[in-house]
Tab-separated table of C-alpha atoms in Angstrom:
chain	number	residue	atom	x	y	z
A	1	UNK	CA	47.292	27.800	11.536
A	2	UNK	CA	48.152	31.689	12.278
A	3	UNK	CA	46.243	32.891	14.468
A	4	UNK	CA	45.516	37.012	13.920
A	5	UNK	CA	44.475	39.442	16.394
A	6	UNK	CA	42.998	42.848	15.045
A	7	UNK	CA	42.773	46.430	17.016
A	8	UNK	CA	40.506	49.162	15.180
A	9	UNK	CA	39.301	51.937	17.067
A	10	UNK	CA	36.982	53.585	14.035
A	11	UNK	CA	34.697	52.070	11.834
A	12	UNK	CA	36.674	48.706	10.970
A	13	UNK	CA	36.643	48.862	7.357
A	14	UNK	CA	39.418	47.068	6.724
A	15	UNK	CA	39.313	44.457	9.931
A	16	UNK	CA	36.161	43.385	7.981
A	17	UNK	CA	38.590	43.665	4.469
A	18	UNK	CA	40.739	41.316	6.542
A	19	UNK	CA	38.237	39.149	8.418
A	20	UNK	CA	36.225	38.556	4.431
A	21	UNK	CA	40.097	38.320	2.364
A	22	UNK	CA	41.125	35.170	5.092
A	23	UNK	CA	37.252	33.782	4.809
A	24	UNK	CA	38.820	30.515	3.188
A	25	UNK	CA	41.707	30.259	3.984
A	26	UNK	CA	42.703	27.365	6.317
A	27	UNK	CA	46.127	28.784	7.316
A	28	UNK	CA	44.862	31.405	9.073
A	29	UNK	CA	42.447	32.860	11.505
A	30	UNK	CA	40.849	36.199	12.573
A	31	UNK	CA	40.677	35.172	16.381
A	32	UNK	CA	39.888	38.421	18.064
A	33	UNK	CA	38.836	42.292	17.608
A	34	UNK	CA	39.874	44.419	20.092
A	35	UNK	CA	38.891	48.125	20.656
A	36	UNK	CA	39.425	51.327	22.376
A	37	UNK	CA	36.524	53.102	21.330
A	38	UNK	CA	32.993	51.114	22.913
A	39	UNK	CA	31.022	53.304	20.291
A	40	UNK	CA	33.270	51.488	16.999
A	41	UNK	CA	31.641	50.671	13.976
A	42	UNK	CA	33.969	47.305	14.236
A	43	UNK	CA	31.807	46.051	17.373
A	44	UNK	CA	29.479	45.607	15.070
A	45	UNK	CA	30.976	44.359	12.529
A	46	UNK	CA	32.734	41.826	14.347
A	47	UNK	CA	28.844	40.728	15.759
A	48	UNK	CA	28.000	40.553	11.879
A	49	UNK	CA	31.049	38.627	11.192
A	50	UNK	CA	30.674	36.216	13.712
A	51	UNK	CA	34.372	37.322	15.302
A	52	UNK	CA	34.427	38.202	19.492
A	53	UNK	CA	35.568	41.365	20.091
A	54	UNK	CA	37.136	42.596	23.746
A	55	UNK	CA	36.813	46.649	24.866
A	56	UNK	CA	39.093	47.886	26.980
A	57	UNK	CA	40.061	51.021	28.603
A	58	UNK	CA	42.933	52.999	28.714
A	59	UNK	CA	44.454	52.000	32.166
A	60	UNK	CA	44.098	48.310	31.402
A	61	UNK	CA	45.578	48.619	27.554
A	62	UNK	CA	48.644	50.959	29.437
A	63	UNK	CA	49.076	49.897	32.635
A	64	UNK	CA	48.405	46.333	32.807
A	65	UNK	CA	49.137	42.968	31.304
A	66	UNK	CA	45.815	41.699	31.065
A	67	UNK	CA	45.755	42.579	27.081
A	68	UNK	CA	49.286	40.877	26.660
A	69	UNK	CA	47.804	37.764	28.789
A	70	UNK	CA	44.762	37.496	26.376
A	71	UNK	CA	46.548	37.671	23.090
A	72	UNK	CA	48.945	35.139	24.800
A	73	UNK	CA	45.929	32.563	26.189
A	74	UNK	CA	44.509	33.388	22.761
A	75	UNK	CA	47.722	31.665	20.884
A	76	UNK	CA	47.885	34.818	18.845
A	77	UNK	CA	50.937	35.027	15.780
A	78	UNK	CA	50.144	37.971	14.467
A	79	UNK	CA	48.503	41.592	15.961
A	80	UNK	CA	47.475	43.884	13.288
A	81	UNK	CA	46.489	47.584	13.904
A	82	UNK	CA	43.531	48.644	11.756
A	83	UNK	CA	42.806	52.278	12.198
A	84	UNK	CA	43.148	51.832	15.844
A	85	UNK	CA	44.877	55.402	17.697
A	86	UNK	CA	46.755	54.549	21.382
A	87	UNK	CA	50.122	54.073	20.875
A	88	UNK	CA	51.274	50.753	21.714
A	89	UNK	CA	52.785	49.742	25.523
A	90	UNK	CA	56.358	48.746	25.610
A	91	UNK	CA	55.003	45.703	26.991
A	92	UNK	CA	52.900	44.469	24.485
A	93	UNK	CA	55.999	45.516	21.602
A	94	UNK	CA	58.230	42.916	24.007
A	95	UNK	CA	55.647	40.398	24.022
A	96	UNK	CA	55.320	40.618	19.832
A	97	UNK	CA	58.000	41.585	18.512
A	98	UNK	CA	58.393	41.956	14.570
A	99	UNK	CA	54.694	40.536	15.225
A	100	UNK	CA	52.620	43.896	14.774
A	101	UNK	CA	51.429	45.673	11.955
A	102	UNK	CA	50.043	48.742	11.075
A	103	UNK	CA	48.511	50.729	8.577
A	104	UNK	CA	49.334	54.512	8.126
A	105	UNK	CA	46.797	56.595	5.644
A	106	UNK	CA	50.508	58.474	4.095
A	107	UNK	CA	53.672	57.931	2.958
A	108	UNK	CA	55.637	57.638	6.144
A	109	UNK	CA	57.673	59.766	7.166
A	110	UNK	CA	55.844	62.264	5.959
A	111	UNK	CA	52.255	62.580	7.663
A	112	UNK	CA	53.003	60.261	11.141
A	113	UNK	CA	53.122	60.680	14.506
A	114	UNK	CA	51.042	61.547	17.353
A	115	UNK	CA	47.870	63.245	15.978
A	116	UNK	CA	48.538	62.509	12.518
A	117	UNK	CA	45.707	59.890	11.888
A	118	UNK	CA	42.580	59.972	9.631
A	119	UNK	CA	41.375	63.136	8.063
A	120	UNK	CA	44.336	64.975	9.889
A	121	UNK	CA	46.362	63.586	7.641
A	122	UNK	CA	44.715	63.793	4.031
A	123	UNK	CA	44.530	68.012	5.183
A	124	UNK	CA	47.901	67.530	5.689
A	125	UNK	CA	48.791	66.512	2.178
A	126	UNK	CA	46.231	68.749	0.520
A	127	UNK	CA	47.178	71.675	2.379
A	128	UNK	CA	50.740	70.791	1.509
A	129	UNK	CA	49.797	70.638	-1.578
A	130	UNK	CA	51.351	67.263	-2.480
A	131	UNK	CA	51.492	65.270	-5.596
A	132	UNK	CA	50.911	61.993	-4.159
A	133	UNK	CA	50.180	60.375	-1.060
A	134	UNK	CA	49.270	56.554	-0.123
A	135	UNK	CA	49.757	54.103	2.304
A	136	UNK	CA	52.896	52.416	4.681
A	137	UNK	CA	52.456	49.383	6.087
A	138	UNK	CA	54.732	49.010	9.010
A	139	UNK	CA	55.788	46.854	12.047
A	140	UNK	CA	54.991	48.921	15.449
A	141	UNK	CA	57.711	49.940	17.975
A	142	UNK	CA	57.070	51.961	21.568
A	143	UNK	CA	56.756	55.149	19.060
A	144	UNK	CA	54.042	56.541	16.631
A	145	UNK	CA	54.774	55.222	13.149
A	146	UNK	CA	58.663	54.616	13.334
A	147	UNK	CA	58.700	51.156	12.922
A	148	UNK	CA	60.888	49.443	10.007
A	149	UNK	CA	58.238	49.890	6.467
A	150	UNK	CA	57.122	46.744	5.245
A	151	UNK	CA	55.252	48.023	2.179
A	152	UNK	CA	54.244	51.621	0.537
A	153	UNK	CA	51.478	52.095	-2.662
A	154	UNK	CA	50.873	55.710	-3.913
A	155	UNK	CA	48.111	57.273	-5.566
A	156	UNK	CA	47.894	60.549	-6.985
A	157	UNK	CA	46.122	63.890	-5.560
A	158	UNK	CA	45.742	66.137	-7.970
A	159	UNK	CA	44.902	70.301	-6.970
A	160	UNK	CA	41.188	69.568	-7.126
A	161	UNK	CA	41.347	67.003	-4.252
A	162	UNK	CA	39.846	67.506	-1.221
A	163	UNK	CA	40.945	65.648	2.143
A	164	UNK	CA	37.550	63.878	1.072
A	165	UNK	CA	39.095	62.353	-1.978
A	166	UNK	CA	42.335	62.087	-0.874
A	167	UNK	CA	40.681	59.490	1.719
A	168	UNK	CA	39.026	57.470	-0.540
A	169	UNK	CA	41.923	57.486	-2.887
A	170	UNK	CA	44.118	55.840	0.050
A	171	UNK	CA	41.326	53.261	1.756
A	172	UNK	CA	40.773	52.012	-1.905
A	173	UNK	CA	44.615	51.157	-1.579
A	174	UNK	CA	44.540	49.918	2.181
A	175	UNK	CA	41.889	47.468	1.198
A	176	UNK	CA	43.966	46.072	-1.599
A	177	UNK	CA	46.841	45.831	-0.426
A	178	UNK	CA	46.396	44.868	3.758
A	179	UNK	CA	45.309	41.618	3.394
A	180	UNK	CA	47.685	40.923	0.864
A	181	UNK	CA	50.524	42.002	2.747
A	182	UNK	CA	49.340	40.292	5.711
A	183	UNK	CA	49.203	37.231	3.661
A	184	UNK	CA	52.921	37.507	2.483
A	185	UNK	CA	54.494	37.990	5.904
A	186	UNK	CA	52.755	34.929	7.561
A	187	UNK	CA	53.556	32.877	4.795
Protein backbone atom coordinates (compact mmCIF):
# COMPACT_ATOMS: atom_id res chain seq x y z
CA UNK A 1 0.00 0.00 0.00
CA UNK A 2 1.42 3.70 -0.83
CA UNK A 3 0.50 5.80 1.33
CA UNK A 4 0.01 9.68 -0.26
CA UNK A 5 0.12 12.84 1.50
CA UNK A 6 -1.41 15.97 -0.36
CA UNK A 7 -0.61 19.93 0.33
CA UNK A 8 -3.10 22.44 -1.51
CA UNK A 9 -3.33 25.80 -0.34
CA UNK A 10 -6.38 26.99 -2.91
CA UNK A 11 -9.41 25.40 -3.72
CA UNK A 12 -8.17 21.62 -4.02
CA UNK A 13 -9.42 20.79 -7.31
CA UNK A 14 -7.21 18.39 -8.13
CA UNK A 15 -6.46 16.82 -4.38
CA UNK A 16 -10.17 15.89 -4.85
CA UNK A 17 -9.08 14.73 -8.83
CA UNK A 18 -6.58 12.66 -6.85
CA UNK A 19 -8.48 11.61 -3.73
CA UNK A 20 -11.78 10.36 -6.52
CA UNK A 21 -8.89 8.83 -9.46
CA UNK A 22 -7.29 6.40 -6.31
CA UNK A 23 -11.13 5.76 -4.97
CA UNK A 24 -10.53 1.94 -5.85
CA UNK A 25 -7.58 1.35 -5.91
CA UNK A 26 -6.12 -0.94 -3.19
CA UNK A 27 -2.44 0.01 -3.76
CA UNK A 28 -2.78 3.20 -2.64
CA UNK A 29 -4.07 5.70 -0.20
CA UNK A 30 -4.89 9.45 0.17
CA UNK A 31 -3.84 9.54 3.98
CA UNK A 32 -3.69 13.21 4.69
CA UNK A 33 -4.47 16.94 3.36
CA UNK A 34 -2.45 19.42 4.61
CA UNK A 35 -2.83 23.26 4.22
CA UNK A 36 -1.45 26.64 4.59
CA UNK A 37 -4.35 28.59 3.95
CA UNK A 38 -7.30 27.83 7.06
CA UNK A 39 -9.83 29.56 4.59
CA UNK A 40 -9.03 26.53 1.54
CA UNK A 41 -11.66 25.25 -0.44
CA UNK A 42 -9.71 21.70 0.18
CA UNK A 43 -10.77 21.78 4.04
CA UNK A 44 -13.78 21.19 2.81
CA UNK A 45 -13.37 19.04 0.47
CA UNK A 46 -11.34 16.80 2.39
CA UNK A 47 -14.59 16.90 5.17
CA UNK A 48 -16.73 15.85 1.99
CA UNK A 49 -14.29 13.26 1.08
CA UNK A 50 -14.00 11.74 4.23
CA UNK A 51 -9.90 12.49 4.20
CA UNK A 52 -8.33 14.45 7.67
CA UNK A 53 -6.76 17.37 6.86
CA UNK A 54 -3.93 19.22 9.29
CA UNK A 55 -3.47 23.41 9.10
CA UNK A 56 -0.50 24.70 9.93
CA UNK A 57 1.25 27.91 10.10
CA UNK A 58 4.16 29.26 8.71
CA UNK A 59 6.67 28.95 11.68
CA UNK A 60 5.73 25.33 12.28
CA UNK A 61 5.83 24.30 8.28
CA UNK A 62 9.56 26.42 8.31
CA UNK A 63 10.96 26.20 11.40
CA UNK A 64 10.06 23.02 12.89
CA UNK A 65 9.91 19.30 12.39
CA UNK A 66 6.61 18.68 13.57
CA UNK A 67 5.27 18.44 9.73
CA UNK A 68 8.27 16.04 8.84
CA UNK A 69 7.32 13.96 12.19
CA UNK A 70 3.62 13.65 11.01
CA UNK A 71 4.18 12.58 7.47
CA UNK A 72 6.78 10.19 9.10
CA UNK A 73 4.19 8.72 12.07
CA UNK A 74 1.77 8.84 9.14
CA UNK A 75 3.97 6.09 7.05
CA UNK A 76 3.71 8.48 4.16
CA UNK A 77 5.54 7.26 0.43
CA UNK A 78 4.62 9.83 -1.46
CA UNK A 79 3.93 13.97 -0.78
CA UNK A 80 2.27 15.61 -3.61
CA UNK A 81 1.90 19.45 -3.94
CA UNK A 82 -1.50 20.44 -5.33
CA UNK A 83 -1.69 24.13 -5.88
CA UNK A 84 -0.16 24.63 -2.56
CA UNK A 85 2.43 28.16 -2.54
CA UNK A 86 5.37 27.99 0.48
CA UNK A 87 8.29 26.76 -0.82
CA UNK A 88 9.35 23.63 0.65
CA UNK A 89 11.97 23.42 3.94
CA UNK A 90 15.25 21.81 3.28
CA UNK A 91 14.17 19.58 5.89
CA UNK A 92 11.23 18.14 4.66
CA UNK A 93 13.24 17.75 0.81
CA UNK A 94 15.91 15.52 3.14
CA UNK A 95 13.26 13.64 4.72
CA UNK A 96 11.54 12.78 0.98
CA UNK A 97 13.68 12.82 -1.31
CA UNK A 98 12.74 12.03 -5.10
CA UNK A 99 9.37 11.58 -2.95
CA UNK A 100 7.59 15.03 -3.81
CA UNK A 101 5.68 16.17 -6.56
CA UNK A 102 4.36 19.09 -7.92
CA UNK A 103 2.26 20.59 -10.34
CA UNK A 104 3.23 23.88 -12.20
CA UNK A 105 0.20 25.66 -14.34
CA UNK A 106 3.31 26.30 -17.44
CA UNK A 107 5.83 24.86 -19.23
CA UNK A 108 8.73 25.07 -16.86
CA UNK A 109 11.18 26.96 -17.23
CA UNK A 110 9.29 29.34 -18.56
CA UNK A 111 6.55 30.80 -16.06
CA UNK A 112 8.23 29.40 -12.42
CA UNK A 113 9.53 30.69 -9.56
CA UNK A 114 8.64 32.68 -6.65
CA UNK A 115 5.36 34.52 -7.49
CA UNK A 116 4.74 32.76 -10.56
CA UNK A 117 1.63 30.67 -9.45
CA UNK A 118 -2.06 30.74 -10.57
CA UNK A 119 -3.43 33.53 -12.64
CA UNK A 120 0.14 35.19 -12.46
CA UNK A 121 1.13 32.88 -14.64
CA UNK A 122 -1.63 32.41 -17.47
CA UNK A 123 -1.01 36.74 -17.72
CA UNK A 124 2.27 35.77 -18.12
CA UNK A 125 1.80 33.69 -21.22
CA UNK A 126 -0.95 35.85 -22.66
CA UNK A 127 0.84 38.92 -22.20
CA UNK A 128 3.79 37.17 -23.77
CA UNK A 129 1.84 36.37 -26.21
CA UNK A 130 2.67 32.64 -26.41
CA UNK A 131 1.54 29.89 -28.62
CA UNK A 132 1.19 27.30 -26.11
CA UNK A 133 1.42 26.76 -22.59
CA UNK A 134 0.53 23.58 -20.25
CA UNK A 135 1.59 21.83 -17.43
CA UNK A 136 5.18 20.28 -15.69
CA UNK A 137 4.97 17.88 -13.33
CA UNK A 138 8.06 17.88 -11.26
CA UNK A 139 9.89 16.47 -8.15
CA UNK A 140 10.51 19.49 -5.51
CA UNK A 141 14.01 20.61 -4.38
CA UNK A 142 14.83 23.61 -1.60
CA UNK A 143 13.97 26.00 -4.78
CA UNK A 144 10.73 27.18 -6.60
CA UNK A 145 10.10 24.85 -9.53
CA UNK A 146 13.74 23.58 -10.33
CA UNK A 147 13.32 20.20 -9.61
CA UNK A 148 14.20 17.37 -12.33
CA UNK A 149 10.55 17.35 -14.87
CA UNK A 150 8.80 14.27 -14.63
CA UNK A 151 6.12 15.00 -17.24
CA UNK A 152 4.95 18.15 -19.57
CA UNK A 153 1.31 18.26 -21.77
CA UNK A 154 0.65 21.45 -23.87
CA UNK A 155 -2.35 23.01 -25.03
CA UNK A 156 -2.73 25.76 -27.29
CA UNK A 157 -3.59 29.64 -26.55
CA UNK A 158 -4.56 31.18 -29.32
CA UNK A 159 -4.62 35.54 -29.50
CA UNK A 160 -8.21 35.52 -28.30
CA UNK A 161 -7.32 33.85 -24.94
CA UNK A 162 -7.63 35.44 -21.93
CA UNK A 163 -5.63 34.38 -18.64
CA UNK A 164 -9.33 33.08 -18.02
CA UNK A 165 -9.08 30.52 -20.74
CA UNK A 166 -5.69 29.94 -20.63
CA UNK A 167 -6.59 28.51 -16.97
CA UNK A 168 -9.10 26.31 -17.87
CA UNK A 169 -7.20 25.13 -20.85
CA UNK A 170 -4.29 23.95 -18.33
CA UNK A 171 -6.56 22.52 -15.14
CA UNK A 172 -8.45 20.46 -17.87
CA UNK A 173 -4.82 19.00 -18.45
CA UNK A 174 -3.72 18.86 -14.65
CA UNK A 175 -6.76 16.80 -13.97
CA UNK A 176 -5.91 14.32 -16.66
CA UNK A 177 -2.84 13.86 -16.38
CA UNK A 178 -1.91 14.17 -12.18
CA UNK A 179 -3.36 11.21 -11.14
CA UNK A 180 -2.07 9.41 -13.91
CA UNK A 181 1.33 10.39 -13.40
CA UNK A 182 1.08 9.81 -9.84
CA UNK A 183 -0.03 6.39 -10.66
CA UNK A 184 3.06 5.62 -12.92
CA UNK A 185 5.75 6.70 -10.46
CA UNK A 186 4.41 4.59 -7.48
CA UNK A 187 4.02 1.75 -9.55
Amino acid sequence: MKRIAIFASGSGSNAERITTYFADNKSVSIELFLSNNPTAGVIERGRRLGIPTVLFDKKTFSKTDKIVDLLQKQQIDLVILAGFLWLIPENLVKAFPNKIINIHPALLPKYGGKGMWGHFVHEAVVEAGEKESGITIHYVNEYYDEGKVIFQATCEVVPTDTPDDVAKKVQALEHIHFPEVIEKLIE
